[in-house]
Every structure is written in structure tokens, then in C-alpha cells.
Coordinates of C-alpha atoms and ligand atoms in Angstrom, one line a residue:
M264 CA -9.9 7.0 -28.9
S265 CA -6.2 6.2 -28.3
K266 CA -5.1 3.7 -25.5
R267 CA -4.4 4.8 -22.0
G268 CA -1.9 3.7 -19.1
A269 CA -2.0 1.4 -16.8
F270 CA -2.3 1.8 -13.2
I271 CA -0.6 -0.6 -11.0
V272 CA -0.3 -0.8 -7.2
I273 CA 2.1 -2.2 -5.5
E274 CA 1.0 -3.6 -1.6
G275 CA 2.2 -5.5 0.8
L276 CA 3.5 -5.7 4.6
D277 CA 7.1 -3.6 5.6
R278 CA 9.8 -5.2 4.1
S279 CA 7.4 -7.6 1.9
G280 CA 9.7 -6.8 -1.3
K281 CA 7.6 -3.9 -2.8
S282 CA 10.5 -0.9 -3.8
T283 CA 12.3 -3.6 -5.0
Q284 CA 9.9 -5.0 -7.1
A285 CA 8.7 -1.8 -8.1
E286 CA 12.1 -0.8 -9.7
T287 CA 12.6 -4.2 -11.4
L288 CA 9.2 -3.5 -13.0
L289 CA 9.9 -0.1 -14.4
K290 CA 13.3 -1.7 -15.6
N291 CA 11.1 -4.5 -17.4
L292 CA 8.4 -2.1 -18.7
Q293 CA 11.4 0.6 -20.1
D294 CA 13.3 -2.2 -21.9
A295 CA 9.8 -3.1 -23.3
K296 CA 9.5 0.7 -24.9
I297 CA 6.6 0.9 -22.2
P298 CA 6.2 4.4 -21.0
S299 CA 6.5 4.2 -17.9
K300 CA 6.5 5.8 -14.2
L301 CA 7.3 5.3 -10.8
I302 CA 5.2 6.6 -7.9
K303 CA 5.6 5.8 -3.9
F304 CA 3.4 6.9 -1.4
P305 CA 4.0 8.3 1.0
D306 CA 5.8 11.1 -0.8
R307 CA 8.4 12.7 1.7
S308 CA 8.8 15.5 -0.6
T309 CA 6.3 17.6 -0.7
P310 CA 5.4 19.5 2.6
I311 CA 2.4 17.4 3.3
G312 CA 5.4 14.2 2.9
K313 CA 7.5 15.8 5.0
L314 CA 5.5 15.9 8.3
I315 CA 4.3 12.4 7.5
D316 CA 7.8 11.3 7.9
S317 CA 9.0 13.2 10.8
Y318 CA 6.0 11.3 12.2
L319 CA 7.1 7.9 10.9
R320 CA 10.6 8.7 12.2
S321 CA 9.0 9.1 15.9
E322 CA 10.0 12.7 15.5
S323 CA 7.0 14.2 15.8
E324 CA 3.5 13.0 17.7
L325 CA 0.1 13.5 16.0
D326 CA -3.3 12.8 16.5
D327 CA -4.2 9.1 14.6
H328 CA -7.4 11.0 12.4
A329 CA -4.7 13.5 12.0
I330 CA -1.9 11.8 10.2
H331 CA -4.8 9.4 8.6
L332 CA -5.8 12.5 6.7
L333 CA -2.7 13.8 5.5
F334 CA -1.5 10.3 4.5
S335 CA -4.6 10.4 2.2
A336 CA -3.7 14.7 1.4
N337 CA -0.6 13.1 0.2
R338 CA -2.4 10.8 -2.4
W339 CA -5.2 13.5 -3.6
E340 CA -2.1 16.0 -4.1
V341 CA -0.7 13.7 -6.8
V342 CA -4.2 13.1 -8.5
P343 CA -3.9 15.5 -11.0
S344 CA -0.5 14.4 -12.6
I345 CA -1.7 10.9 -12.5
I346 CA -4.8 11.2 -13.9
K347 CA -2.4 13.1 -17.0
D348 CA -0.1 10.2 -17.8
L349 CA -2.1 7.6 -18.1
E350 CA -4.7 9.9 -20.4
Q351 CA -1.0 10.7 -22.4
G352 CA -0.6 6.6 -22.3
T353 CA 1.9 6.1 -19.7
T354 CA 1.8 3.1 -17.3
I355 CA 2.0 3.8 -13.4
I356 CA 3.7 1.5 -11.2
C357 CA 2.7 2.6 -7.3
D358 CA 4.5 1.9 -4.7
R359 CA 1.7 1.7 -2.0
Y360 CA -1.2 3.3 -2.2
A361 CA -4.6 4.2 0.0
F362 CA -5.0 0.4 0.9
S363 CA -1.7 0.8 3.0
G364 CA -3.5 4.1 4.2
I365 CA -6.1 1.7 5.4
A366 CA -4.5 -1.1 6.7
F367 CA -2.2 0.7 9.0
S368 CA -4.4 3.1 10.3
A369 CA -7.1 0.6 11.3
S370 CA -4.6 -1.8 13.0
K371 CA -4.1 0.8 15.6
V372 CA -6.0 -0.2 18.6
H373 CA -6.1 0.6 22.3
P374 CA -3.7 -0.5 24.8
P375 CA -5.4 -3.3 27.2
A376 CA -7.3 -1.9 30.2
K377 CA -5.8 -2.3 33.2
S378 CA -8.0 -4.6 35.0
A379 CA -8.2 -5.2 39.5
S380 CA -7.9 -8.9 38.5
P381 CA -6.1 -10.5 35.7
S382 CA -8.7 -12.2 33.3
T383 CA -8.0 -15.5 32.3
F384 CA -9.4 -15.2 28.5
P385 CA -8.0 -13.3 26.1
I386 CA -9.0 -9.9 25.5
Q387 CA -9.7 -8.5 21.9
P388 CA -7.7 -4.9 21.5
T389 CA -10.3 -2.6 20.7
P390 CA -9.6 -0.4 17.2
K391 CA -9.1 3.3 17.4
L392 CA -10.6 4.2 13.7
S393 CA -13.2 2.6 12.3
Y394 CA -12.3 0.5 9.0
E395 CA -15.2 2.8 7.3
W396 CA -14.0 6.1 9.2
C397 CA -10.5 5.2 7.6
R398 CA -11.4 4.3 4.1
S399 CA -13.6 7.4 3.4
P400 CA -10.5 9.9 3.2
D401 CA -9.5 8.5 -0.5
I402 CA -13.3 7.5 -2.2
S403 CA -13.2 9.1 -5.8
L404 CA -9.6 8.4 -5.3
P405 CA -8.4 6.7 -9.0
A406 CA -8.5 3.1 -9.1
P407 CA -5.8 1.0 -10.1
D408 CA -6.5 -1.3 -12.5
L409 CA -4.3 -4.5 -11.2
T410 CA -3.1 -4.3 -7.1
L411 CA -0.4 -6.7 -6.4
F412 CA 0.0 -7.6 -2.8
L413 CA 3.1 -9.2 -1.6
D414 CA 1.8 -11.3 0.8
I415 CA 4.9 -12.0 3.5
L416 CA 4.4 -13.9 7.1
P417 CA 5.7 -10.8 9.8
E418 CA 8.3 -13.1 10.8
K419 CA 9.8 -13.6 7.6
A420 CA 9.5 -9.8 6.7
K421 CA 11.3 -9.2 10.0
A422 CA 14.4 -10.9 9.1
R423 CA 15.3 -8.8 6.3
G424 CA 17.0 -6.0 6.5
G425 CA 16.8 -2.8 7.9
Y426 CA 13.1 -3.7 10.1
G427 CA 12.2 -2.2 12.9
E428 CA 13.6 0.9 12.4
E429 CA 10.3 2.9 12.1
R430 CA 6.8 3.0 13.6
Y431 CA 4.8 0.7 12.7
E432 CA 7.6 -2.3 12.1
K433 CA 6.3 -4.7 15.1
E434 CA 5.1 -7.8 14.1
D435 CA 1.8 -7.6 16.4
V436 CA 1.6 -4.6 14.3
Q437 CA 1.9 -6.2 10.9
E438 CA -0.1 -9.4 11.8
R439 CA -3.2 -6.9 12.7
V440 CA -1.8 -5.0 9.3
R441 CA -2.1 -8.6 7.1
E442 CA -5.6 -9.0 8.2
V443 CA -7.1 -5.8 7.0
F444 CA -5.5 -6.2 4.1
I445 CA -7.2 -9.8 2.9
R446 CA -9.9 -7.8 4.2
I447 CA -9.4 -5.2 1.9
G448 CA -8.4 -7.4 -1.1
E449 CA -11.7 -9.4 -0.7
E450 CA -13.5 -6.0 -1.0
I451 CA -12.0 -5.0 -4.3
E452 CA -12.2 -8.8 -5.7
S453 CA -16.0 -8.2 -5.3
S454 CA -16.1 -4.3 -6.5
G455 CA -15.6 -5.4 -9.5
V456 CA -13.1 -1.9 -9.8
G457 CA -9.3 -3.2 -10.3
K458 CA -7.9 -6.4 -10.1
W459 CA -6.2 -7.5 -6.6
V460 CA -4.1 -10.6 -7.0
V461 CA -1.9 -12.2 -4.1
L462 CA 1.6 -12.9 -4.8
D463 CA 4.2 -14.9 -2.2
G464 CA 6.4 -12.3 -1.4
G465 CA 8.8 -14.8 0.6
L466 CA 9.8 -16.1 -2.9
E467 CA 13.5 -15.1 -4.0
K468 CA 13.4 -11.9 -5.7
E469 CA 13.7 -13.4 -9.5
E470 CA 10.7 -15.7 -9.4
V471 CA 8.6 -12.5 -7.8
E472 CA 9.5 -10.9 -10.2
K473 CA 8.9 -13.3 -13.1
S474 CA 5.0 -13.8 -11.0
I475 CA 4.6 -9.8 -11.6
W476 CA 5.5 -9.6 -14.6
D477 CA 2.8 -12.4 -16.0
E478 CA 0.2 -10.1 -14.0
V479 CA 1.4 -7.0 -15.7
N480 CA 2.4 -8.5 -19.1
P481 CA -1.8 -8.4 -20.7
L482 CA -1.4 -4.9 -19.9
T483 CA 0.7 -3.4 -21.4
A484 CA -0.8 -3.0 -25.0
G485 CA -2.7 0.0 -22.9
L486 CA -6.1 0.4 -22.1
K487 CA -9.4 1.2 -23.8
T488 CA -11.5 1.7 -20.9
P489 CA -12.0 5.1 -18.4
I490 CA -10.0 5.1 -15.5
Q491 CA -12.4 3.9 -13.0
K492 CA -12.7 5.7 -9.1
L493 CA -12.0 3.6 -6.0
W494 CA -14.9 1.9 -4.3
Ligands
T5A231 N1 2.0 3.9 5.6 C1 1.8 4.4 4.9 C2 0.4 4.3 6.2 O1 0.8 3.6 7.6 N2 -0.5 5.2 5.4 C3 -0.7 5.0 4.3 O2 -1.1 5.5 4.0 C4 0.7 4.8 3.4 C5 1.1 5.0 2.7 C6 6.1 3.8 5.4 C7 5.1 3.5 6.4 O3 4.5 4.2 6.1 C8 2.9 3.6 6.2 C9 3.2 2.1 6.0 C10 4.5 1.9 6.4 O4 5.0 1.5 7.6 P1 7.3 2.8 2.9 O5 7.9 4.3 3.5 O6 6.4 2.4 2.2 O7 6.1 3.1 4.0 O8 8.3 2.1 3.9 P2 9.3 2.0 3.7 O9 10.2 1.7 4.7 O10 10.3 2.2 2.1 O11 9.2 0.0 2.7 P3 8.6 -1.1 3.2 O12 9.8 -1.6 4.5 O13 7.3 -1.4 3.1 O14 9.9 -2.3 2.2 P4 9.7 -2.9 1.1 O15 9.1 -1.7 -0.1 O16 8.5 -4.0 0.7 O17 11.2 -3.5 0.8 P5 12.5 -3.5 0.1 O18 12.2 -3.9 -1.5 O19 13.1 -2.0 0.3 O20 13.0 -4.9 0.7 C11 13.1 -4.9 1.9 C12 14.5 -5.6 1.8 O21 14.5 -7.0 1.7 C13 15.5 -7.3 0.4 C14 15.5 -6.1 0.1 O22 17.0 -5.5 -0.7 C15 16.1 -5.1 1.7 O23 17.2 -5.2 2.0 N3 14.4 -7.9 0.0 C16 14.5 -9.2 -0.2 N4 15.3 -10.7 0.1 C17 15.1 -11.5 0.1 N5 14.4 -12.3 -0.6 C18 13.2 -10.9 -1.3 N6 12.5 -11.5 -2.6 C19 13.3 -9.7 -1.1 N7 13.3 -8.6 -2.0 C20 13.4 -7.8 -0.9
NA232 NA1 9.8 0.6 0.1

């Protein structure tokens, strides 16, 4: 059996440098003559992606369940092409994946209830969608062989260009999102399906590039193992 390409996902908070690093990695793979391709979610170019784009820009409102399912459908519509490319030996770099889907949706909370007497205790916000519910539409998607999670403190991400323009780019949201990402990473690592690596996204671009290459390099020879499924 000939070798297949590796499925590499780059995840992280908003402005952690995912797109910058995904493009650099593509260039480095191409320079090394490794057949490779970059994809990104949400893919705003498809009919489903256009609905997502309008929602993210706050130009439209959608029920939380409905937008979550659209994000998932936007991944499922690309699955046949992901599998075909991997089987033909192309390595895929994927800028965000199902993990963003879970982290952002499971972080949505109800606004605090207006009580008659102000409480002296901090009230824990209640999630709108459970973690399990958020995970279910993405069950059986192709599993990444490697997920690189670019970790960054929300306050540091905020200082970078363009922050605050889209719906979820608020510090309290990003802090909850980061917590969910950490939980997902622990589950991936203990499931034995694919590898989850946390990298410091707060470093200089060139340093992050190097830490990514150290992780990706062992996969550039191609893989003989079958493509696995998420969870
Ligand atoms: N979402 C997504 C869901 O809710 N559900 C889902 O299922 C999915 C897939 C849009 C939103 O959708 C949500 C999550 C998001 O809130 P998007 O289209 O990926 O997702 O968002 P973008 O706006 O394209 O990307 P991000 O905001 O996440 O930014 P990146 O890609 O992490 O960061 P990047 O590379 O564009 O860099 C940002 C800025 O920082 C600089 C760059 O030059 C740029 O100006 N920078 C650095 N500066 C200093 N040091 C470094 N190391 C730097 N690296 C980059
Ligand atoms: Na991006």
C-alpha cells in the first residue's frame, strides 16, 4: 500500500496566529517538495459558509443550535475531498476544525439572571449548549493525525491586529473558549486517536514556525495507518 498524506490541524484562540502559521507551514512543506494543501474552516465560500460569514459579522441572527449545525455541515461538505487528497498522498493543513466548533459553541452562556438582591457570591454562568451536544454532529469526521494548539493569553491576543471585529472576539468569551480547548486536548490525548500538542502562540512568529516544523517533520515521510475517525 502506498503512503497517505498527513492530516494536520492548527487550532487556537482568535488571533493566536493560526492563519499566519498555516500559510508558513504550507510554504515550508512545498519547499521540501511534500505534496500539500491548505484548507480552512469556516470555509466562507460555500452557500453554507456564506450564512456563517453573515452571522460572524453580526449581519444576521441565528439560533445557537442552528449556527452550530451549519459550522459542522460546512466541515462535512468537504470530507470527501479531504479523504481523496489524503489517500492520494497529499498532506492537508487545516486552519481550525471541529475543535473550534465545540469550543466556541460550548462557551456560550445565558446572561446572568436579574435577582432582587445582588448576590455577594460570583454567579457561575450557565452554558446554553452542553459539551456533549456540541460534539455530536462532528462524530465520525476524519480525525487529524496531529493537532497543533496555539496557546495564547486572551489579553495578549487582544493586542494583535484586527481583534474585536467579529462576534466572539471578546476577552471573557475567549477565556471560556480556552478552557474548553484544554478539555478537548486532554480527551484527544487520552483517546489515542491522533496527537494534540500545545505550543506557545505568544512567541515571535519565527519561533512558533520552528516549534511547528519540529512536530510536523516526522509526518512528512507519509503514513501507512488508515485515516481514523473522531471519537
Ligand atoms: N468558529 C469557527 C466557530 O464558532 N465554530 C466553528 O466550527 C469554527 C470552525 C471565525 C470565528 O468562527 C468561530 C471561531 C472564530 O471566532 P476564522 O475565520 O478562523 O474564525 O477567524 P479569523 O478571523 O480568520 O482568524 P483569527 O482571528 O482566529 O486569527 P488567527 O488566524 O489565529 O491569527 P492570524 O494569523 O490571522 O494573526 C492575527 C494577527 O496577529 C499577527 C498577524 O500578523 C495578524 O496581524 N500575528 C502575530 N503577531 C505577533 N507575534 C506572532 N507570533 C504573530 N502571529 C500572528
Ligand atoms: Na485565521
